[in-house]
C-alpha cells in the first residue's frame, strides 16, 4: 500500500498538544537532519541522491498534509470538526506544502511510493499543464492496474481500460497497461484453474483435483480480514441452502498460521468445507487481497475467477444458473 512517510510523531503530539507553529518548526528541523544525513553519505551515486532528495521532499509535503488528520485523531474530533481541522491545516501550511511539492517532477521519481501518495496534491497545486506527460500517464496506468488487481478483468474494468488507453499519450504506458491485463488471460472464464493444494481441519492434504466432477464455490479469506468476516454469513447461508452432491462450498483461509484459524473455527460454526493454504500458493491467481470469491465447473474450469461478493444477489444468480 504505497504511502508517503511522515516526520510527525502522533504519540508525541498526543502528549504535548503542539501548536501549528511548533509543528512547522519540528518538521523543518527533521527535513534538515535527513538532508544532512544524505550529504554525509559517500557511497551513493547521482541517481540515488536525486530520488532520495525527492523522497525527503515528498515526505515533508505529506507531513504538512497529514497534520489536520492527525490533529483530529489526537483530539478525538467528530466528523464535522475533523473536516474543519483538515482544511485549517491545509490552509495554514499551504506555502510549505507547495514548497515541498515544487521540486521539478521527472520520470526518475516514479519508483517512489512517496510520489504516488502526494501526486494528486501536486497536480492540484501546480496544474496538469505543468506536469510531465509521462507522469500523468503513469498515474492513470497505476490507478487502473490497482483497480484491475482488486476487481479482476470484469466487464467494468475492461471498459475502463479502453477509456484509459484512449487518453494515454505515451506508447510506454500503453504497452505496460496491456501487459498488466495479459497477466489475467489464464483467469478468464473457460480457462483451467491453476493447481492449488490445501490442508483440511483433520490434517489431510488435498488439491482442487480431488473435487473434479463437482462444482466448486470458493471463498478465499483470513481471520484477520474484517470484510471477509462480514461476507461469511452470506456465503455460509448459501452453502447451507444449496448443499448437494454436485456442488461444494469451500472456504480457503490464507492465515500464515493454523493456530488462529483453528481457534476461530472452534467459536464459529460453518456449513462450508474449511481448508487452509499459504498465500504464496495463490501466486498464479493474482490474489491482491481478500475476500476473493471464485466458482469452478465440474472440470476445474473457471466460471468466474472474480465472482461478486455473496451479499450481492448476482452471486446467488450464478449459483442458480448451475
mmCIF file of C-alpha atoms in Angstrom:
data_model
loop_
_atom_site.group_PDB
_atom_site.id
_atom_site.type_symbol
_atom_site.label_atom_id
_atom_site.label_comp_id
_atom_site.label_asym_id
_atom_site.label_seq_id
_atom_site.Cartn_x
_atom_site.Cartn_y
_atom_site.Cartn_z
ATOM 1 C CA UNK A 1 0.000 0.000 0.000
ATOM 2 C CA UNK A 2 2.076 2.932 -1.274
ATOM 3 C CA UNK A 3 2.151 5.639 1.379
ATOM 4 C CA UNK A 4 4.408 8.595 1.840
ATOM 5 C CA UNK A 5 6.227 8.751 5.144
ATOM 6 C CA UNK A 6 5.667 11.462 7.750
ATOM 7 C CA UNK A 7 8.010 13.305 10.064
ATOM 8 C CA UNK A 8 5.208 13.740 12.591
ATOM 9 C CA UNK A 9 5.148 11.639 15.757
ATOM 10 C CA UNK A 10 1.476 11.180 16.615
ATOM 11 C CA UNK A 11 2.208 9.828 20.099
ATOM 12 C CA UNK A 12 4.317 12.893 20.877
ATOM 13 C CA UNK A 13 1.529 15.113 19.563
ATOM 14 C CA UNK A 14 -0.896 13.429 21.938
ATOM 15 C CA UNK A 15 1.340 14.176 24.902
ATOM 16 C CA UNK A 16 2.439 17.732 24.111
ATOM 17 C CA UNK A 17 -0.511 19.077 22.029
ATOM 18 C CA UNK A 18 1.821 21.297 19.940
ATOM 19 C CA UNK A 19 0.615 24.349 18.034
ATOM 20 C CA UNK A 20 0.786 24.545 14.231
ATOM 21 C CA UNK A 21 3.792 26.858 14.624
ATOM 22 C CA UNK A 22 5.536 24.200 16.746
ATOM 23 C CA UNK A 23 4.696 21.563 14.125
ATOM 24 C CA UNK A 24 6.233 23.685 11.371
ATOM 25 C CA UNK A 25 9.486 24.046 13.306
ATOM 26 C CA UNK A 26 9.584 20.330 14.144
ATOM 27 C CA UNK A 27 9.055 19.203 10.548
ATOM 28 C CA UNK A 28 11.614 21.620 9.132
ATOM 29 C CA UNK A 29 14.219 20.517 11.668
ATOM 30 C CA UNK A 30 13.671 16.881 10.699
ATOM 31 C CA UNK A 31 13.908 17.738 6.986
ATOM 32 C CA UNK A 32 17.260 19.428 7.536
ATOM 33 C CA UNK A 33 18.510 16.464 9.580
ATOM 34 C CA UNK A 34 17.516 13.991 6.833
ATOM 35 C CA UNK A 35 19.128 16.135 4.148
ATOM 36 C CA UNK A 36 22.302 16.366 6.208
ATOM 37 C CA UNK A 37 22.406 12.572 6.621
ATOM 38 C CA UNK A 38 22.184 12.214 2.855
ATOM 39 C CA UNK A 39 25.037 14.667 2.288
ATOM 40 C CA UNK A 40 27.255 12.700 4.671
ATOM 41 C CA UNK A 41 26.940 9.510 2.618
ATOM 42 C CA UNK A 42 29.934 8.877 0.389
ATOM 43 C CA UNK A 43 28.849 5.628 -1.266
ATOM 44 C CA UNK A 44 25.834 6.757 -3.312
ATOM 45 C CA UNK A 45 25.556 7.751 -6.961
ATOM 46 C CA UNK A 46 23.750 10.694 -8.539
ATOM 47 C CA UNK A 47 20.616 8.683 -9.289
ATOM 48 C CA UNK A 48 20.209 7.579 -5.676
ATOM 49 C CA UNK A 49 20.832 11.106 -4.422
ATOM 50 C CA UNK A 50 18.259 12.538 -6.853
ATOM 51 C CA UNK A 51 15.445 10.225 -5.843
ATOM 52 C CA UNK A 52 16.311 10.369 -2.138
ATOM 53 C CA UNK A 53 16.196 14.179 -2.205
ATOM 54 C CA UNK A 54 12.800 13.886 -3.879
ATOM 55 C CA UNK A 55 11.589 11.376 -1.293
ATOM 56 C CA UNK A 56 12.584 13.662 1.576
ATOM 57 C CA UNK A 57 10.636 16.485 -0.045
ATOM 58 C CA UNK A 58 7.552 14.326 -0.615
ATOM 59 C CA UNK A 59 7.710 13.021 2.952
ATOM 60 C CA UNK A 60 7.886 16.639 4.104
ATOM 61 C CA UNK A 61 4.850 17.575 2.000
ATOM 62 C CA UNK A 62 2.948 14.610 3.380
ATOM 63 C CA UNK A 63 3.825 15.629 6.927
ATOM 64 C CA UNK A 64 2.199 19.023 6.396
ATOM 65 C CA UNK A 65 -0.725 17.463 4.528
ATOM 66 C CA UNK A 66 -1.311 14.982 7.375
ATOM 67 C CA UNK A 67 -1.375 17.438 10.252
ATOM 68 C CA UNK A 68 -5.123 18.106 10.128
ATOM 69 C CA UNK A 69 -5.998 14.408 10.192
ATOM 70 C CA UNK A 70 -3.513 13.655 12.968
ATOM 71 C CA UNK A 71 -4.817 16.592 14.978
ATOM 72 C CA UNK A 72 -8.380 15.299 14.604
ATOM 73 C CA UNK A 73 -7.273 11.837 15.737
ATOM 74 C CA UNK A 74 -5.345 13.154 18.753
ATOM 75 C CA UNK A 75 -8.245 15.308 19.906
ATOM 76 C CA UNK A 76 -10.930 12.734 19.009
ATOM 77 C CA UNK A 77 -12.828 15.255 16.898
ATOM 78 C CA UNK A 78 -16.213 14.311 15.390
ATOM 79 C CA UNK A 79 -16.501 14.157 11.594
ATOM 80 C CA UNK A 80 -17.575 17.737 11.020
ATOM 81 C CA UNK A 81 -14.776 19.133 13.190
ATOM 82 C CA UNK A 82 -12.317 16.686 11.635
ATOM 83 C CA UNK A 83 -13.002 18.121 8.158
ATOM 84 C CA UNK A 84 -12.572 21.636 9.569
ATOM 85 C CA UNK A 85 -9.254 20.588 11.143
ATOM 86 C CA UNK A 86 -8.021 19.174 7.820
ATOM 87 C CA UNK A 87 -8.999 22.312 5.891
ATOM 88 C CA UNK A 88 -7.458 24.538 8.553
ATOM 89 C CA UNK A 89 -4.188 22.600 8.386
ATOM 90 C CA UNK A 90 -4.075 22.749 4.591
ATOM 91 C CA UNK A 91 -4.684 26.493 4.652
ATOM 92 C CA UNK A 92 -2.048 27.153 7.338
ATOM 93 C CA UNK A 93 0.645 25.017 5.696
ATOM 94 C CA UNK A 94 -0.247 25.774 2.052
ATOM 95 C CA UNK A 95 3.012 27.606 1.341
ATOM 96 C CA UNK A 96 5.049 24.827 2.951
ATOM 97 C CA UNK A 97 3.172 22.104 1.063
ATOM 98 C CA UNK A 98 3.678 23.987 -2.184
ATOM 99 C CA UNK A 99 7.364 24.446 -1.421
ATOM 100 C CA UNK A 100 7.998 20.750 -0.881
ATOM 101 C CA UNK A 101 5.954 19.699 -3.888
ATOM 102 C CA UNK A 102 7.574 22.253 -6.189
ATOM 103 C CA UNK A 103 10.576 20.036 -6.910
ATOM 104 C CA UNK A 104 10.763 19.608 -10.685
ATOM 105 C CA UNK A 105 8.934 16.411 -11.444
ATOM 106 C CA UNK A 106 10.565 13.975 -13.860
ATOM 107 C CA UNK A 107 10.265 10.304 -14.660
ATOM 108 C CA UNK A 108 13.154 9.298 -12.379
ATOM 109 C CA UNK A 109 10.936 9.668 -9.306
ATOM 110 C CA UNK A 110 8.179 7.358 -10.483
ATOM 111 C CA UNK A 111 9.680 4.485 -8.483
ATOM 112 C CA UNK A 112 8.899 6.298 -5.243
ATOM 113 C CA UNK A 113 5.898 5.177 -3.201
ATOM 114 C CA UNK A 114 6.056 8.625 -1.626
ATOM 115 C CA UNK A 115 5.406 10.210 -5.018
ATOM 116 C CA UNK A 116 2.244 8.235 -5.587
ATOM 117 C CA UNK A 117 0.952 9.284 -2.164
ATOM 118 C CA UNK A 118 1.226 13.022 -2.849
ATOM 119 C CA UNK A 119 0.971 13.160 -6.649
ATOM 120 C CA UNK A 120 -2.672 14.218 -6.735
ATOM 121 C CA UNK A 121 -1.978 17.157 -4.453
ATOM 122 C CA UNK A 122 0.965 18.062 -6.690
ATOM 123 C CA UNK A 123 -1.328 18.173 -9.714
ATOM 124 C CA UNK A 124 -3.992 20.175 -7.871
ATOM 125 C CA UNK A 125 -1.454 22.728 -6.712
ATOM 126 C CA UNK A 126 0.542 23.063 -9.930
ATOM 127 C CA UNK A 127 -1.922 22.144 -12.685
ATOM 128 C CA UNK A 128 -1.732 19.293 -15.187
ATOM 129 C CA UNK A 129 -0.126 21.580 -17.772
ATOM 130 C CA UNK A 130 2.971 21.764 -15.558
ATOM 131 C CA UNK A 131 3.316 18.007 -15.090
ATOM 132 C CA UNK A 132 5.330 15.838 -17.459
ATOM 133 C CA UNK A 133 3.175 13.743 -19.789
ATOM 134 C CA UNK A 134 4.876 10.547 -18.676
ATOM 135 C CA UNK A 135 3.948 11.202 -15.068
ATOM 136 C CA UNK A 136 0.288 11.815 -15.901
ATOM 137 C CA UNK A 137 0.253 8.579 -17.922
ATOM 138 C CA UNK A 138 1.927 6.779 -15.034
ATOM 139 C CA UNK A 139 -0.794 7.885 -12.621
ATOM 140 C CA UNK A 140 -3.587 6.807 -14.983
ATOM 141 C CA UNK A 141 -1.925 3.429 -15.513
ATOM 142 C CA UNK A 142 -1.150 2.887 -11.836
ATOM 143 C CA UNK A 143 -4.749 3.591 -10.816
ATOM 144 C CA UNK A 144 -6.243 1.199 -13.369
ATOM 145 C CA UNK A 145 -3.742 -1.586 -12.634
ATOM 146 C CA UNK A 146 -4.624 -1.368 -8.942
ATOM 147 C CA UNK A 147 -8.312 -1.426 -9.847
ATOM 148 C CA UNK A 148 -7.662 -4.475 -12.036
ATOM 149 C CA UNK A 149 -5.964 -6.251 -9.140
ATOM 150 C CA UNK A 150 -8.919 -5.522 -6.866
ATOM 151 C CA UNK A 151 -11.736 -6.363 -9.266
ATOM 152 C CA UNK A 152 -10.156 -8.637 -11.878
ATOM 153 C CA UNK A 153 -10.754 -8.373 -15.635
ATOM 154 C CA UNK A 154 -14.529 -7.947 -15.287
ATOM 155 C CA UNK A 155 -16.508 -6.049 -17.936
ATOM 156 C CA UNK A 156 -16.433 -2.813 -15.936
ATOM 157 C CA UNK A 157 -12.635 -2.899 -15.744
ATOM 158 C CA UNK A 158 -12.218 -3.883 -19.396
ATOM 159 C CA UNK A 159 -14.386 -0.941 -20.408
ATOM 160 C CA UNK A 160 -12.314 1.372 -18.246
ATOM 161 C CA UNK A 161 -9.178 0.023 -19.887
ATOM 162 C CA UNK A 162 -10.381 1.197 -23.295
ATOM 163 C CA UNK A 163 -11.128 4.645 -21.873
ATOM 164 C CA UNK A 164 -7.655 4.926 -20.343
ATOM 165 C CA UNK A 165 -5.887 3.664 -23.483
ATOM 166 C CA UNK A 166 -7.658 6.397 -25.422
ATOM 167 C CA UNK A 167 -6.172 9.154 -23.265
ATOM 168 C CA UNK A 168 -2.653 7.771 -22.684
ATOM 169 C CA UNK A 169 -0.109 9.720 -24.704
ATOM 170 C CA UNK A 170 2.992 7.574 -24.311
ATOM 171 C CA UNK A 171 3.441 4.218 -26.010
ATOM 172 C CA UNK A 172 5.400 3.036 -22.986
ATOM 173 C CA UNK A 173 2.389 3.131 -20.680
ATOM 174 C CA UNK A 174 0.000 1.765 -23.294
ATOM 175 C CA UNK A 175 2.322 -1.215 -23.512
ATOM 176 C CA UNK A 176 2.592 -1.568 -19.735
ATOM 177 C CA UNK A 177 -1.172 -1.422 -19.352
ATOM 178 C CA UNK A 178 -1.732 -4.119 -21.964
ATOM 179 C CA UNK A 179 0.956 -6.246 -20.316
ATOM 180 C CA UNK A 180 -0.763 -5.906 -16.929
ATOM 181 C CA UNK A 181 -4.019 -7.206 -18.396
ATOM 182 C CA UNK A 182 -2.236 -10.091 -20.142
ATOM 183 C CA UNK A 183 -1.320 -11.473 -16.703
ATOM 184 C CA UNK A 184 -5.011 -12.282 -16.236
ATOM 185 C CA UNK A 185 -5.551 -14.170 -19.502
ATOM 186 C CA UNK A 186 -5.372 -17.541 -17.730
ATOM 187 C CA UNK A 187 -8.040 -16.453 -15.226
ATOM 188 C CA UNK A 188 -10.841 -15.617 -17.626
ATOM 189 C CA UNK A 189 -13.957 -17.838 -17.840
ATOM 190 C CA UNK A 190 -13.274 -21.083 -19.688
ATOM 191 C CA UNK A 191 -9.654 -21.396 -18.541
ATOM 192 C CA UNK A 192 -8.451 -24.254 -16.330
ATOM 193 C CA UNK A 193 -7.857 -23.138 -12.741
ATOM 194 C CA UNK A 194 -4.175 -23.326 -11.697
ATOM 195 C CA UNK A 195 -3.176 -26.142 -9.347
ATOM 196 C CA UNK A 196 -3.910 -25.447 -5.698
ATOM 197 C CA UNK A 197 -3.164 -27.561 -2.627
ATOM 198 C CA UNK A 198 -4.545 -27.089 0.871
ATOM 199 C CA UNK A 199 -4.926 -28.699 4.305
ATOM 200 C CA UNK A 200 -8.253 -29.713 5.862
ATOM 201 C CA UNK A 201 -9.186 -29.358 9.535
ATOM 202 C CA UNK A 202 -8.321 -33.017 10.143
ATOM 203 C CA UNK A 203 -4.866 -32.516 8.606
ATOM 204 C CA UNK A 204 -5.440 -34.117 5.191
ATOM 205 C CA UNK A 205 -3.544 -32.747 2.202
ATOM 206 C CA UNK A 206 -5.878 -32.195 -0.740
ATOM 207 C CA UNK A 207 -5.978 -30.328 -4.043
ATOM 208 C CA UNK A 208 -8.587 -28.911 -6.396
ATOM 209 C CA UNK A 209 -8.208 -32.053 -8.488
ATOM 210 C CA UNK A 210 -9.697 -34.062 -5.603
ATOM 211 C CA UNK A 211 -13.029 -32.376 -6.322
ATOM 212 C CA UNK A 212 -13.158 -32.958 -10.045
ATOM 213 C CA UNK A 213 -16.738 -33.727 -11.033
ATOM 214 C CA UNK A 214 -18.106 -31.192 -8.535
ATOM 215 C CA UNK A 215 -18.924 -27.517 -8.980
ATOM 216 C CA UNK A 216 -16.731 -25.583 -6.533
ATOM 217 C CA UNK A 217 -17.845 -22.314 -4.940
ATOM 218 C CA UNK A 218 -14.802 -20.827 -3.224
ATOM 219 C CA UNK A 219 -14.325 -18.158 -0.575
ATOM 220 C CA UNK A 220 -10.695 -17.079 -0.007
ATOM 221 C CA UNK A 221 -10.445 -15.354 3.380
ATOM 222 C CA UNK A 222 -8.402 -14.824 6.554
ATOM 223 C CA UNK A 223 -9.234 -14.479 10.242
ATOM 224 C CA UNK A 224 -7.608 -11.010 10.333
ATOM 225 C CA UNK A 225 -9.820 -9.714 7.498
ATOM 226 C CA UNK A 226 -12.869 -7.709 8.592
ATOM 227 C CA UNK A 227 -14.610 -7.670 5.171
ATOM 228 C CA UNK A 228 -14.103 -11.450 4.962
ATOM 229 C CA UNK A 229 -15.968 -11.958 8.230
ATOM 230 C CA UNK A 230 -18.710 -9.602 7.077
ATOM 231 C CA UNK A 231 -19.306 -11.682 3.927
ATOM 232 C CA UNK A 232 -19.026 -15.045 5.673
ATOM 233 C CA UNK A 233 -22.658 -15.273 6.901
ATOM 234 C CA UNK A 234 -23.918 -14.740 3.339
ATOM 235 C CA UNK A 235 -21.531 -17.390 1.996
ATOM 236 C CA UNK A 236 -22.473 -19.864 4.720
ATOM 237 C CA UNK A 237 -26.203 -19.294 4.188
ATOM 238 C CA UNK A 238 -25.791 -20.140 0.503
ATOM 239 C CA UNK A 239 -23.631 -23.151 1.405
ATOM 240 C CA UNK A 240 -26.499 -24.463 3.502
ATOM 241 C CA UNK A 241 -29.212 -23.523 1.006
ATOM 242 C CA UNK A 242 -27.530 -25.160 -1.988
ATOM 243 C CA UNK A 243 -25.901 -28.119 -0.263
ATOM 244 C CA UNK A 244 -25.976 -31.125 -2.604
ATOM 245 C CA UNK A 245 -23.719 -33.795 -4.052
ATOM 246 C CA UNK A 246 -22.960 -31.788 -7.191
ATOM 247 C CA UNK A 247 -21.807 -28.531 -5.587
ATOM 248 C CA UNK A 248 -19.283 -27.946 -2.796
ATOM 249 C CA UNK A 249 -18.717 -24.666 -0.955
ATOM 250 C CA UNK A 250 -15.081 -24.313 0.142
ATOM 251 C CA UNK A 251 -13.629 -21.659 2.472
ATOM 252 C CA UNK A 252 -9.867 -21.354 1.965
ATOM 253 C CA UNK A 253 -8.023 -19.478 4.708
ATOM 254 C CA UNK A 254 -4.697 -17.789 3.891
ATOM 255 C CA UNK A 255 -3.755 -17.308 7.553
ATOM 256 C CA UNK A 256 0.008 -17.674 7.959
ATOM 257 C CA UNK A 257 -0.540 -19.947 10.967
ATOM 258 C CA UNK A 258 -3.119 -22.644 11.629
ATOM 259 C CA UNK A 259 -3.495 -21.611 15.281
ATOM 260 C CA UNK A 260 -5.733 -18.510 14.821
ATOM 261 C CA UNK A 261 -7.624 -20.302 12.037
ATOM 262 C CA UNK A 262 -8.457 -23.290 14.244
ATOM 263 C CA UNK A 263 -9.264 -21.049 17.231
ATOM 264 C CA UNK A 264 -11.676 -19.007 15.110
ATOM 265 C CA UNK A 265 -13.445 -22.076 13.741
ATOM 266 C CA UNK A 266 -13.891 -23.507 17.239
ATOM 267 C CA UNK A 267 -16.084 -20.486 18.029
ATOM 268 C CA UNK A 268 -17.854 -20.147 14.667
ATOM 269 C CA UNK A 269 -19.894 -22.938 13.161
ATOM 270 C CA UNK A 270 -19.572 -23.234 9.365
ATOM 271 C CA UNK A 271 -21.510 -25.128 6.706
ATOM 272 C CA UNK A 272 -18.757 -24.876 4.083
ATOM 273 C CA UNK A 273 -15.674 -27.076 3.873
ATOM 274 C CA UNK A 274 -12.836 -25.406 5.818
ATOM 275 C CA UNK A 275 -9.271 -25.625 4.492
ATOM 276 C CA UNK A 276 -6.079 -23.570 4.765
ATOM 277 C CA UNK A 277 -3.116 -22.850 2.489
ATOM 278 C CA UNK A 278 -0.281 -20.276 2.406
ATOM 279 C CA UNK A 279 -0.997 -17.105 0.473
ATOM 280 C CA UNK A 280 2.048 -17.839 -1.687
ATOM 281 C CA UNK A 281 0.136 -20.778 -3.218
ATOM 282 C CA UNK A 282 -2.188 -18.249 -4.842
ATOM 283 C CA UNK A 283 0.553 -16.624 -6.899
ATOM 284 C CA UNK A 284 -0.994 -17.708 -10.198
ATOM 285 C CA UNK A 285 -4.392 -16.455 -9.066
ATOM 286 C CA UNK A 286 -3.233 -12.809 -8.883
ATOM 287 C CA UNK A 287 -4.556 -12.570 -5.336
ATOM 288 C CA UNK A 288 -4.166 -8.895 -4.431
ATOM 289 C CA UNK A 289 -6.426 -9.079 -1.399
ATOM 290 C CA UNK A 290 -9.226 -10.928 0.366
ATOM 291 C CA UNK A 291 -12.049 -11.741 0.388
ATOM 292 C CA UNK A 292 -11.984 -13.249 -3.078
ATOM 293 C CA UNK A 293 -14.743 -15.442 -4.473
ATOM 294 C CA UNK A 294 -14.393 -17.945 -7.319
ATOM 295 C CA UNK A 295 -16.631 -20.510 -8.998
ATOM 296 C CA UNK A 296 -15.289 -23.517 -10.912
ATOM 297 C CA UNK A 297 -17.227 -26.017 -13.015
ATOM 298 C CA UNK A 298 -17.015 -29.811 -12.679
ATOM 299 C CA UNK A 299 -13.872 -29.901 -14.826
ATOM 300 C CA UNK A 300 -11.981 -27.371 -12.715
ATOM 301 C CA UNK A 301 -12.550 -24.630 -15.286
ATOM 302 C CA UNK A 302 -13.296 -21.055 -14.250
ATOM 303 C CA UNK A 303 -16.888 -19.953 -14.435
ATOM 304 C CA UNK A 304 -15.779 -16.801 -12.606
ATOM 305 C CA UNK A 305 -12.373 -16.190 -11.005
ATOM 306 C CA UNK A 306 -13.530 -12.801 -9.706
ATOM 307 C CA UNK A 307 -17.107 -13.505 -8.656
ATOM 308 C CA UNK A 308 -19.205 -10.836 -6.911
ATOM 309 C CA UNK A 309 -19.495 -10.958 -3.126
ATOM 310 C CA UNK A 310 -22.121 -13.340 -1.655
ATOM 311 C CA UNK A 311 -24.004 -10.332 -0.250
ATOM 312 C CA UNK A 312 -24.615 -9.333 -3.877
ATOM 313 C CA UNK A 313 -27.632 -11.073 -5.448
ATOM 314 C CA UNK A 314 -25.547 -11.609 -8.585
ATOM 315 C CA UNK A 315 -23.500 -14.225 -6.715
ATOM 316 C CA UNK A 316 -26.528 -16.392 -5.972
ATOM 317 C CA UNK A 317 -27.774 -15.911 -9.526
ATOM 318 C CA UNK A 318 -24.598 -17.560 -10.815
ATOM 319 C CA UNK A 319 -25.138 -20.485 -8.447
ATOM 320 C CA UNK A 320 -28.779 -20.823 -9.515
ATOM 321 C CA UNK A 321 -27.700 -20.993 -13.152
ATOM 322 C CA UNK A 322 -25.586 -24.045 -12.297
#
